Coordinates of C-alpha atoms in Angstrom, one line a residue:
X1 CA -0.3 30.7 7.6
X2 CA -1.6 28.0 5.5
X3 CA -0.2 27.6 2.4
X4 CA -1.4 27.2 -0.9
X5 CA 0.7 24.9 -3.0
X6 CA 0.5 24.6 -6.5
X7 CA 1.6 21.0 -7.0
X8 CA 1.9 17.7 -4.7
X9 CA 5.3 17.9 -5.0
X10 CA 5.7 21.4 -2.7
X11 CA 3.9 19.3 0.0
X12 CA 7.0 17.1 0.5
X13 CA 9.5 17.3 3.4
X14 CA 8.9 19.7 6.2
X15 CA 7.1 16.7 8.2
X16 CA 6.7 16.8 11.8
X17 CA 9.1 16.0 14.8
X18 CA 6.5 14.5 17.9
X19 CA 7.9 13.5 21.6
X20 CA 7.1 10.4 22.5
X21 CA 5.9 11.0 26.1
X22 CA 4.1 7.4 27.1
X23 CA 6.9 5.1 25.6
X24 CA 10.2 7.5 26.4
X25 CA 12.0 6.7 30.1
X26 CA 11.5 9.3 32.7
X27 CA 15.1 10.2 32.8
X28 CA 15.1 11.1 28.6
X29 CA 13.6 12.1 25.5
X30 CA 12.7 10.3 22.9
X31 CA 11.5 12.3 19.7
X32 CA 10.1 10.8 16.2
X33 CA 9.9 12.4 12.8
X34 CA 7.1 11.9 11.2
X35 CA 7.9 10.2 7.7
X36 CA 4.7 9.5 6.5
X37 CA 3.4 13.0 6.8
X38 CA 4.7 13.3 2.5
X39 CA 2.0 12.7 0.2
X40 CA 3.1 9.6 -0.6
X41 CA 3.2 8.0 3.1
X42 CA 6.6 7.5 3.2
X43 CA 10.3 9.4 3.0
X44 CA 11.2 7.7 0.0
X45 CA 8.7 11.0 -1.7
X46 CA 12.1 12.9 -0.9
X47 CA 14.2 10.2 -3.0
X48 CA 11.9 10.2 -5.4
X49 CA 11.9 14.2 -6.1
X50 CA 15.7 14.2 -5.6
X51 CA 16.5 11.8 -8.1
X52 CA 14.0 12.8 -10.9
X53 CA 14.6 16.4 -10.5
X54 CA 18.5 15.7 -10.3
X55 CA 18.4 13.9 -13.9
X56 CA 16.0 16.4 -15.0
X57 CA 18.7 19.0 -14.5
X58 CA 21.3 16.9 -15.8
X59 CA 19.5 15.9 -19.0
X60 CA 19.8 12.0 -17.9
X61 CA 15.9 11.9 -17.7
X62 CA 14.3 13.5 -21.2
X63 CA 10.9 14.9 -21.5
X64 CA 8.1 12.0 -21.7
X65 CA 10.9 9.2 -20.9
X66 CA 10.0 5.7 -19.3
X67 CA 11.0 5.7 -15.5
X68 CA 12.0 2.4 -14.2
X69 CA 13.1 1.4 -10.7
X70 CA 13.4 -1.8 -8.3
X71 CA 11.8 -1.0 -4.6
X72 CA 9.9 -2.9 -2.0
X73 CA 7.3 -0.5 -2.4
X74 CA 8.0 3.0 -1.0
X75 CA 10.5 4.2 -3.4
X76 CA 7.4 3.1 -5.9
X77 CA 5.1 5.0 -4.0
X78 CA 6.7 8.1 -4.3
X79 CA 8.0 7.9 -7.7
X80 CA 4.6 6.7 -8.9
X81 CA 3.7 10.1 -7.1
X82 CA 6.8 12.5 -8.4
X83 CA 6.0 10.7 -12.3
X84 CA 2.5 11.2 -12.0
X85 CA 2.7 15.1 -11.4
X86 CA 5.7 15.8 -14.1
X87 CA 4.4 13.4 -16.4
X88 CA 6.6 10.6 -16.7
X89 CA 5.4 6.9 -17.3
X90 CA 6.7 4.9 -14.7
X91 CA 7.6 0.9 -14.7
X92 CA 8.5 -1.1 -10.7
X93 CA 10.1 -3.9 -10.4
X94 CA 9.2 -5.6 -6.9
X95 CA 10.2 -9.1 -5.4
X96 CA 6.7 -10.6 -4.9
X97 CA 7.2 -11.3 -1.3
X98 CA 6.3 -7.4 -0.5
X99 CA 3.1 -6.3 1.0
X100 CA 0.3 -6.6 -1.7
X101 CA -1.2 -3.1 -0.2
X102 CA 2.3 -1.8 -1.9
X103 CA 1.4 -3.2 -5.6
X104 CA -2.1 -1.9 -5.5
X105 CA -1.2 1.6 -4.7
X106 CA 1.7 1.8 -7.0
X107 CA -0.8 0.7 -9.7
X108 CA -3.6 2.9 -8.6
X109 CA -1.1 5.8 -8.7
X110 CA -0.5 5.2 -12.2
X111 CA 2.6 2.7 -12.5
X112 CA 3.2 -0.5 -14.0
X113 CA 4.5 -2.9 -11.7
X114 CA 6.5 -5.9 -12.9
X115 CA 7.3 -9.0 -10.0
X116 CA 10.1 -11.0 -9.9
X117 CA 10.8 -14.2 -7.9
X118 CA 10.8 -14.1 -3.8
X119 CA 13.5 -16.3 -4.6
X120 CA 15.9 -14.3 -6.1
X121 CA 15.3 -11.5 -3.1
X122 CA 16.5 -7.8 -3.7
X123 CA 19.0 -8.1 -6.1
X124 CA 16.8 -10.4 -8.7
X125 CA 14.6 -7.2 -8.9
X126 CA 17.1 -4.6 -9.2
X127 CA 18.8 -7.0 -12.4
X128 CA 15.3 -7.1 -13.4
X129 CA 14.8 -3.2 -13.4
X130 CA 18.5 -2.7 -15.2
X131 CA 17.5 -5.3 -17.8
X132 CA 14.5 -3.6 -19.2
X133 CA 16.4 -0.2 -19.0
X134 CA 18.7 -1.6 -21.3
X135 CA 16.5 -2.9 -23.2
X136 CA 13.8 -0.5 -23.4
X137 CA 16.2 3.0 -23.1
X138 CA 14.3 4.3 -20.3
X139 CA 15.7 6.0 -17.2
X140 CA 17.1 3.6 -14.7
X141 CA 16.6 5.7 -11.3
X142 CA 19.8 3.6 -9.5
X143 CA 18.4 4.7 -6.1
X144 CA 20.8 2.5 -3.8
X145 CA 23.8 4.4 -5.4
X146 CA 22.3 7.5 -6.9
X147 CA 24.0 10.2 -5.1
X148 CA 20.8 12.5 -5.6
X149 CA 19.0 10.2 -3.0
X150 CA 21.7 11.1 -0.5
X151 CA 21.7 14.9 -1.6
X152 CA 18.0 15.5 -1.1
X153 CA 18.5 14.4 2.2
X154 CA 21.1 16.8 3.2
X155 CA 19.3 19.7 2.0
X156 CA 16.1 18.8 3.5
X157 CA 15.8 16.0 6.1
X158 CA 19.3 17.2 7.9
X159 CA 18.2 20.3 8.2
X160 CA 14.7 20.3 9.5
X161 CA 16.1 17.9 12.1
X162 CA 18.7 20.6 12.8
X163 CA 15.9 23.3 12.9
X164 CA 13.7 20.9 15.6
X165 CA 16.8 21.1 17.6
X166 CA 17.9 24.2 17.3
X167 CA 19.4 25.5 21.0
X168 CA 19.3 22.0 22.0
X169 CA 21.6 19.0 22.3
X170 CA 20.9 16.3 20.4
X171 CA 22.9 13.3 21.9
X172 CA 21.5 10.7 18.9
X173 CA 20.0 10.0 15.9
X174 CA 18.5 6.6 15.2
X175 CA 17.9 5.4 11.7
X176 CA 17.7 2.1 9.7
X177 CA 19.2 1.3 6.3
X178 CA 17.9 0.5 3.2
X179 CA 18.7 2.8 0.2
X180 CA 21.4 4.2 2.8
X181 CA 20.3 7.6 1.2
X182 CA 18.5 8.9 4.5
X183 CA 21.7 7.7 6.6
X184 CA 24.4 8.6 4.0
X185 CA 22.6 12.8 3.8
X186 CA 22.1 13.0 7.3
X187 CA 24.4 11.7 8.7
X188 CA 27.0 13.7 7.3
X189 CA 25.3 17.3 7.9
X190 CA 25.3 16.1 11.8
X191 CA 28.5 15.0 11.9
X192 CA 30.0 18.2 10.4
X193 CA 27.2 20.9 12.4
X194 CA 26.4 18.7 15.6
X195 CA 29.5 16.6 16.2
X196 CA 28.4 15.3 19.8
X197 CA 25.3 13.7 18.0
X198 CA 26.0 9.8 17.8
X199 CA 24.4 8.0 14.8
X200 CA 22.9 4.4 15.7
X201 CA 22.1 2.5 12.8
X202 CA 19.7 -0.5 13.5
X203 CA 19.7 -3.8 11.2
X204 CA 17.8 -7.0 11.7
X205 CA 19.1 -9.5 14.5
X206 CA 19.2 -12.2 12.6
X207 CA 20.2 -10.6 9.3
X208 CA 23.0 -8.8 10.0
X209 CA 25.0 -7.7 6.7
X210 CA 26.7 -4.2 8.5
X211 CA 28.0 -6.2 11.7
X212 CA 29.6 -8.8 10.0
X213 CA 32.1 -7.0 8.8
X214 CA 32.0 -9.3 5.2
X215 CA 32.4 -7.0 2.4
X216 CA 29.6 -6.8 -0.3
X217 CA 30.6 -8.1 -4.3
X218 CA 29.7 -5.4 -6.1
X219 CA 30.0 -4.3 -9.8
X220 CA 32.0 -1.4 -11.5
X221 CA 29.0 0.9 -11.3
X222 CA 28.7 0.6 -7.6
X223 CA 25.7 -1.7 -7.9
X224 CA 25.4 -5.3 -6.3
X225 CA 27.0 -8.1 -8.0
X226 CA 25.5 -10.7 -5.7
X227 CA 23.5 -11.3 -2.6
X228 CA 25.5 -10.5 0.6
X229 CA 26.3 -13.5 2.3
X230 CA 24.6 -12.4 5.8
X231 CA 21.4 -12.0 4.5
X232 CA 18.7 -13.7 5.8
X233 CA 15.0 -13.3 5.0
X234 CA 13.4 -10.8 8.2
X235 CA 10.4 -8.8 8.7
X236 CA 11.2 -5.3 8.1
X237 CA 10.3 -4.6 4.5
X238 CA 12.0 -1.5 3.1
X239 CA 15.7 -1.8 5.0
X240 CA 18.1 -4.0 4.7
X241 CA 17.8 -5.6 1.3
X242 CA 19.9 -8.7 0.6
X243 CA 23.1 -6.3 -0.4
X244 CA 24.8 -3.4 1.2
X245 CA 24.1 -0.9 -1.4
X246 CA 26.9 1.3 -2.2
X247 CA 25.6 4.9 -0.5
X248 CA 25.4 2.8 3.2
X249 CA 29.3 1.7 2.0
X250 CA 29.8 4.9 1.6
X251 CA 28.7 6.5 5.2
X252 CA 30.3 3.4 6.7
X253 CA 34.1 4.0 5.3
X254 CA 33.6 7.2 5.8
X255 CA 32.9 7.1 9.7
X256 CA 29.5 8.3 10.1
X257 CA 28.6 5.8 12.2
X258 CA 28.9 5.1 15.6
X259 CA 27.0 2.4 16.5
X260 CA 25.3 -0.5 14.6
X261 CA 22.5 -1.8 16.5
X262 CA 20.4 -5.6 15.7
X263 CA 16.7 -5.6 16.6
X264 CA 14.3 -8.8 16.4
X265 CA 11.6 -8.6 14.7
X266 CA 9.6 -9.3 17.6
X267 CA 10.3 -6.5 18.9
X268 CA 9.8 -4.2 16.2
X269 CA 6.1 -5.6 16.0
X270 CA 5.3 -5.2 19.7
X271 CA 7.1 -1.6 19.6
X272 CA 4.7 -0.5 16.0
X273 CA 1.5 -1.8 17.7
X274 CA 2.1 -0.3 21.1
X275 CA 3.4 3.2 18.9
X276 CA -0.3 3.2 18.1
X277 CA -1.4 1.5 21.1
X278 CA 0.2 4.7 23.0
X279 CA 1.1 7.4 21.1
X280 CA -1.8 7.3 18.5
X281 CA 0.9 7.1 15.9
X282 CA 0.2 4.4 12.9
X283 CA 3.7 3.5 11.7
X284 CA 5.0 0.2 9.9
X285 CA 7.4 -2.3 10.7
X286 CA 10.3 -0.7 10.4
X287 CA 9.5 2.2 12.0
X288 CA 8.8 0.0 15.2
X289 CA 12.1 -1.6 14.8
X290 CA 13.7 1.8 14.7
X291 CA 12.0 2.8 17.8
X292 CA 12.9 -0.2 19.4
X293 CA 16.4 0.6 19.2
X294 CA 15.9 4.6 20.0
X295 CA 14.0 3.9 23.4
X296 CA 16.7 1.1 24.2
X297 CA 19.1 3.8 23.7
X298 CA 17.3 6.0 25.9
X299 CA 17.1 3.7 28.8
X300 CA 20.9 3.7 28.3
X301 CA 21.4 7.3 28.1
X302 CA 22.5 9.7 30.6
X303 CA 19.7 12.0 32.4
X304 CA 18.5 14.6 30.2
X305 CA 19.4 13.2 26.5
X306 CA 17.6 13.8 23.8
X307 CA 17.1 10.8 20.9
X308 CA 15.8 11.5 17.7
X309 CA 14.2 8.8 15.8
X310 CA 13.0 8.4 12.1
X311 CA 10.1 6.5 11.2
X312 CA 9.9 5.8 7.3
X313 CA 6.3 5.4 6.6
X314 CA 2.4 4.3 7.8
X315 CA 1.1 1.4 9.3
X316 CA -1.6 1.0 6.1
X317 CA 0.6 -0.3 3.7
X318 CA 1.5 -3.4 6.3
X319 CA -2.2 -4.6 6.7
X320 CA -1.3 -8.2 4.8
X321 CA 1.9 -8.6 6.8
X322 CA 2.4 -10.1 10.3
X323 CA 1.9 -6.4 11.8
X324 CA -2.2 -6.8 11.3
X325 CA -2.0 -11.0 12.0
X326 CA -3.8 -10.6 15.4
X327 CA -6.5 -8.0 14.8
X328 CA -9.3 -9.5 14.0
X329 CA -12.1 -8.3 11.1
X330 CA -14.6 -10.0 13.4
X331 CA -16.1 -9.3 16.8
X332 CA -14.5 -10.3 19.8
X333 CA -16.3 -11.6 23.2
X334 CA -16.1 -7.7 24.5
X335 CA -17.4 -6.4 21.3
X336 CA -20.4 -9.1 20.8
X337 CA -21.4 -8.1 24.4
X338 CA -21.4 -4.1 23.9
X339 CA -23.8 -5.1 20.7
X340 CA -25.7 -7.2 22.6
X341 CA -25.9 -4.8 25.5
X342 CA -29.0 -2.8 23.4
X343 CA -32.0 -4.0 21.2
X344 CA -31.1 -3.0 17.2
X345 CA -29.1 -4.1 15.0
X346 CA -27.4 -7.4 16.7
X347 CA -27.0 -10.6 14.4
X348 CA -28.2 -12.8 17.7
X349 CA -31.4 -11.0 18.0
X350 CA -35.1 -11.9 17.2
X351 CA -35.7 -11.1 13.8
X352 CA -38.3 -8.0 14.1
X353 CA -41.7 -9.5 13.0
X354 CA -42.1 -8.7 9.4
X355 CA -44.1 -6.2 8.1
X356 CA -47.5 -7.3 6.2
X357 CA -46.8 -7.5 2.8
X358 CA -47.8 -4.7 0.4
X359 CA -49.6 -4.7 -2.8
X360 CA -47.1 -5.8 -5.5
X361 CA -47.0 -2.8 -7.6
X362 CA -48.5 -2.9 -11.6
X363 CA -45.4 -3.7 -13.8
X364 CA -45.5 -0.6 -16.3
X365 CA -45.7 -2.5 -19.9
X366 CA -42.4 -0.1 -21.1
X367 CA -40.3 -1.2 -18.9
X368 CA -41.3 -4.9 -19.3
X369 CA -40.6 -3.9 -22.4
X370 CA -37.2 -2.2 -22.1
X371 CA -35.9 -5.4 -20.1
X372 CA -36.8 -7.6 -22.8
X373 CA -34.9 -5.2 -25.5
X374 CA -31.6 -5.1 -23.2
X375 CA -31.8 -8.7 -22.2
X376 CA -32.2 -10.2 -25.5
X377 CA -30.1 -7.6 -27.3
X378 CA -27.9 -9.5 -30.0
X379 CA -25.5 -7.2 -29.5
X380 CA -24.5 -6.8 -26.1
X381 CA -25.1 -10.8 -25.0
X382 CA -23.8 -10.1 -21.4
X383 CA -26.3 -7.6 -19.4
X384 CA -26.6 -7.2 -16.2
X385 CA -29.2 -5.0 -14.3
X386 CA -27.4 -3.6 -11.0
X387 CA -26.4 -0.1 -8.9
X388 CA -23.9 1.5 -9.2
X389 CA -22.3 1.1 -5.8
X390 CA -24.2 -2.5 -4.3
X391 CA -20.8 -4.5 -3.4
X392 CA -22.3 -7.8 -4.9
X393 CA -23.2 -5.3 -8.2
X394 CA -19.3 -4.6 -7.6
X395 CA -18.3 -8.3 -7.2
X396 CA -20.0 -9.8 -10.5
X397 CA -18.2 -6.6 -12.5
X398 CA -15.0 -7.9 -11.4
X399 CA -15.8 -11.8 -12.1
X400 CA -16.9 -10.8 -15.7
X401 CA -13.7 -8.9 -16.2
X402 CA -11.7 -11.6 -15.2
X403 CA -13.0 -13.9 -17.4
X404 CA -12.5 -11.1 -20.1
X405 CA -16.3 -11.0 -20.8
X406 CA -17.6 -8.0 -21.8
X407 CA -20.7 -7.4 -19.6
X408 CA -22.9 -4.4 -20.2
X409 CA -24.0 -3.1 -16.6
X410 CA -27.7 -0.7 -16.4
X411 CA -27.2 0.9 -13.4
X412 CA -30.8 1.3 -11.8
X413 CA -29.5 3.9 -9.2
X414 CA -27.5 6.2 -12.0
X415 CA -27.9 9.7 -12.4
X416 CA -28.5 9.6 -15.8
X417 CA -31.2 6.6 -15.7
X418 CA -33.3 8.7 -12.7
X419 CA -33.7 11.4 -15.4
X420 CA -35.7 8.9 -17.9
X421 CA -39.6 7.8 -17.9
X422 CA -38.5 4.3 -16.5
X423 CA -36.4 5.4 -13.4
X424 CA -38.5 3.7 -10.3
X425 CA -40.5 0.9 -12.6
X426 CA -37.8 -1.1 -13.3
X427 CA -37.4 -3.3 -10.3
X428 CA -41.1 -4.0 -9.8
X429 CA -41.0 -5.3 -13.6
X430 CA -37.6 -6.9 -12.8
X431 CA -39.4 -9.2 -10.1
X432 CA -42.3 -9.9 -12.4
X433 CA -40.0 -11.6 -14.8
X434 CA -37.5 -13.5 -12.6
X435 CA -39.6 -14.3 -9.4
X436 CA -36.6 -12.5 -7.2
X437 CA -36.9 -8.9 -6.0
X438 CA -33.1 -9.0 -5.7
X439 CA -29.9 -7.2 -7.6
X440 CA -28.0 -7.7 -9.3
X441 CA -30.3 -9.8 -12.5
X442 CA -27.4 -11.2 -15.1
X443 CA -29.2 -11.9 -18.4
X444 CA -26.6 -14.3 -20.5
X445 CA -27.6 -14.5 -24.4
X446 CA -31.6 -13.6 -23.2
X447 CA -31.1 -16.9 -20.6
X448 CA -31.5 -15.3 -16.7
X449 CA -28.4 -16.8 -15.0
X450 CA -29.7 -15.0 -11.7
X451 CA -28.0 -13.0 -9.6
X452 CA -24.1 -12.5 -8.0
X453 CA -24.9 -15.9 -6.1
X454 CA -26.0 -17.8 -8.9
X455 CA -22.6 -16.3 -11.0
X456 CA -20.2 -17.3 -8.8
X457 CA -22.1 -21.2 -8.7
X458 CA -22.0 -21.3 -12.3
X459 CA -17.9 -20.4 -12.2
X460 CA -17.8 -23.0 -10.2
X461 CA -19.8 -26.1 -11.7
X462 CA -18.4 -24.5 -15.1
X463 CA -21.8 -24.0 -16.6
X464 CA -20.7 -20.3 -17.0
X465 CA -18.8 -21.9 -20.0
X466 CA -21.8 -23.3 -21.5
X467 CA -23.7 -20.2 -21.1
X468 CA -21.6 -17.6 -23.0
X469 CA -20.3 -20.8 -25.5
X470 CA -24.3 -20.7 -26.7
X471 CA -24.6 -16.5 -26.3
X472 CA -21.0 -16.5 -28.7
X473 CA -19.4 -14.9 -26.3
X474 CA -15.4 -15.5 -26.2
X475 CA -14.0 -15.6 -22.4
X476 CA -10.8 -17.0 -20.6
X477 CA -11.2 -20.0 -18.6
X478 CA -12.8 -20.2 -16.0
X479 CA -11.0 -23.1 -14.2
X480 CA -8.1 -21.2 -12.5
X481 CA -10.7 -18.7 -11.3
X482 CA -12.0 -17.8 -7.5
X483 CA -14.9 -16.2 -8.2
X484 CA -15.2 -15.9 -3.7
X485 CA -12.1 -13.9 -3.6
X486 CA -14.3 -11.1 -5.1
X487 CA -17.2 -10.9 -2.7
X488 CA -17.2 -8.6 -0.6
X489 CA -14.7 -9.0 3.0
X490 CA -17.7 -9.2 5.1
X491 CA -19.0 -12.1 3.3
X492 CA -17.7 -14.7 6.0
X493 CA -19.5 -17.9 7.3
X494 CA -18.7 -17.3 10.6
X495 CA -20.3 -13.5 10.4
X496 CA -23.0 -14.3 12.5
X497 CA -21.4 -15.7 15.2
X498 CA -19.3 -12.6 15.6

């Protein structure tokens, strides 16, 4: 039966086990649970909800209190989603080398999201995180030694897995490391309810902190004192930060695992895109590098074993990253001949012969008049006839916001202007005044600086400055300012050639 749940929060967990059936060897089974089935796209949602609801029962974490944590993203994610739905304001800190996709969604979810140096790696943003929780009194969520993270996991990841299997042998389990929380909770419920299960743990290949056997520095409270001297910069965001934190200590000295296993991260590319390629699955990095090292163990494996595998999150969230770097946005050879392989709509086509023109329509006097009254409007200098959903409309909010200009937008396609007198006759009156039949219309001060175009020129040659200088208008500079990066994607010069 479906369920209906009366929060986000009852929606995490439970995610799906799937058998790999293109990429497993004929002679085993290779199985993957489904991570980014939680809300959030990623298991960190169980971390999150472990670790908040842990210090809400402890009293660590008081009503309305700041949250504040360091992640590469994920453990973001699902705090960002845990704080939104109790109500807790929520601050990340995050090396600036992570996937932009990770800021954005943090910050669309309702965080704040403070970056540190690439060059101080994992542990600059976890000093960063303790400093302003020290500074600031709000709740520091500790998740690389917060015993919470490994606790939610042995109530709930351990035992669906054990529930999947139930009547069958499970010969391993493959995991990275990262937290450690996932490999520190299950880990321990396997090796005390299904003994025979082997835990493989994969790390980088060229970054690899478990198999050197060096011990990391760490501080009294279990946190890192310094960077581990095996690190070394890799591809899988998410695991193995530039520490071992002290809950992946923990399952080592306590023997829960049996295998540590390096993978390149070559191979944990070529493994995600053929995951999608072959299984319809859409997983990120790390989740190909832990599938690497699953089906590797399968090809080793006896006739008949069964290998569990956890991917962490979705592909979505690696889009800027080396995972997307050879799909292209623009049509290949293949795809430029299937367009061309019918009439419509193909960029090398004929132009259709245009229409003849129609008689320009009268220009109703009121709403000559009502452009006049909003254009020349002392008060709001910046105005700026649009819709409410044209991408270029979209593009000259966003340069007028960066610039800090307050730009008054009168959006023709609105709701609430089709139910005036003027809805339909503004646009023919619009052309009768500017020559150009085109939107947006940007009316600086009374002056018509034109449309998105002409605003991103006159960023560029500076005149912009000039412009809202005469209209008083106070703005930031526009020097350091792209005013391109806000065009739409599409906007490409080599669109038409594919």
């Amino acid at each position: 039966m479906i369920r209906i749940h009366d929060s986000i929060l009852s929606t995490i967990g439970r995610t799906p086990v799937v058998e790999l059936k293109t990429l497993s060897p004929s002679h085993a089974r290779v199985f993957a649970k489904l991570e980014s089935f939680n809300p959030g796209g990623s298991i960190k949602d169980r971390l999150a909800l472990g670790v908040i609801e842990a210090a809400e029962r402890s009293g660590a974490l008081k009503p309305g209190q700041t949250v504040v944590e360091a992640t590469s993203g994920n453990t973001g994610i699902g705090l960002a989603v845990v704080c939104a739905a109790k109500g807790y304001p929520l601050v990340i800190t995050m090396a600036e080398s992570f996937s932009v996709e990770r800021r954005k969604l943090m910050r669309f979810l309702g965080a704040k999201v403070v970056l540190t140096p690439a060059s101080e790696k994992g542990t600059g943003m976890v000093a960063k995180a303790r400093e302003l929780a020290e500074t600031h009194g709000w709740f520091l969520a500790r998740q690389f030694e917060n015993e919470a993270n490994a606790d939610i996991h042995s109530a709930t990841t351990a035992r669906e897995i054990l529930d999947a299997f139930e009547g069958q042998r499970l010969h391993a389990f493959v995991t990275g490391f990262g937290t450690g929380g996932t490999l520190k909770g299950v880990a321990r419920v396997l090796r005390a309810e299904r003994p025979g299960t082997r835990i493989l743990v994969a790390e980088p290949d060229n970054s690899p902190l478990l198999a050197s056997g060096i011990a990391q520095p760490r501080a009294a409270d279990g946190s890192p004192a310094a960077s581990h001297p095996a690190f070394r910069p890799h591809l899988m965001q998410g695991w193995s930060p530039d520490f071992i934190s002290k809950l992946v200590a923990d399952a080592a000295e306590a023997g829960l695992i049996d295998e540590t296993v390096p993978v390149s991260g070559r191979d944990a590319l070529a493994v995600a895109r053929r995951l999608a390629e072959e299984e319809d699955i859409l997983a990120g990095t790390s989740s190909g590098a832990t599938l690497a090292v699953a089906l590797e163990a399968a090809r080793r494996a006896p006739a008949g074993s069964n290998i569990l595998c956890l991917l962490p999150d979705t592909g979505e969230r690696y889009l800027s990253t080396p995972l997307f770097a050879d799909v292209a946005e623009d049509m290949d050879e293949d795809e430029l001949a299937l367009s061309e392989s019918t009439p419509s709509a193909r960029f090398a086509a004929a132009p259709a012969p245009a229409p003849a023109p129609a008689a320009e329509p009268e220009v109703d006097p009121q709403a000559a008049t009502f452009i006049a009254e909003m254009s020349g409007d002392p008060g709001r200098p910046v105005v700026m006839f649009a819709l409410e959903w044209c991408e270029f409309c979209w593009a000259a909010r966003r340069i007028f916001q960066a610039l800090g200009v307050d730009c008054h937008s009168v959006d023709l396609d609105s709701v609430e202007f089709a139910r005036t007198r003027l809805a339909g006759t503004i646009r023919p009156a619009l052309k009768a005044r500017t020559g150009s039949p085109t939107i947006p219309q940007i009316f600086i001060g009374g002056t018509l600086l034109g449309g998105c175009s002409d605003l991103v020129e006159a960023c560029e040659s500076g005149r912009i400055a000039a412009l809202l200088e005469a209209a008083g208008v106070g703005y930031r500079s526009p020097q350091a300012l792209d005013p391109r990066r806000f065009l739409p994607q599409w906007v490409h010069p080599r669109r038409a050639a594919g």
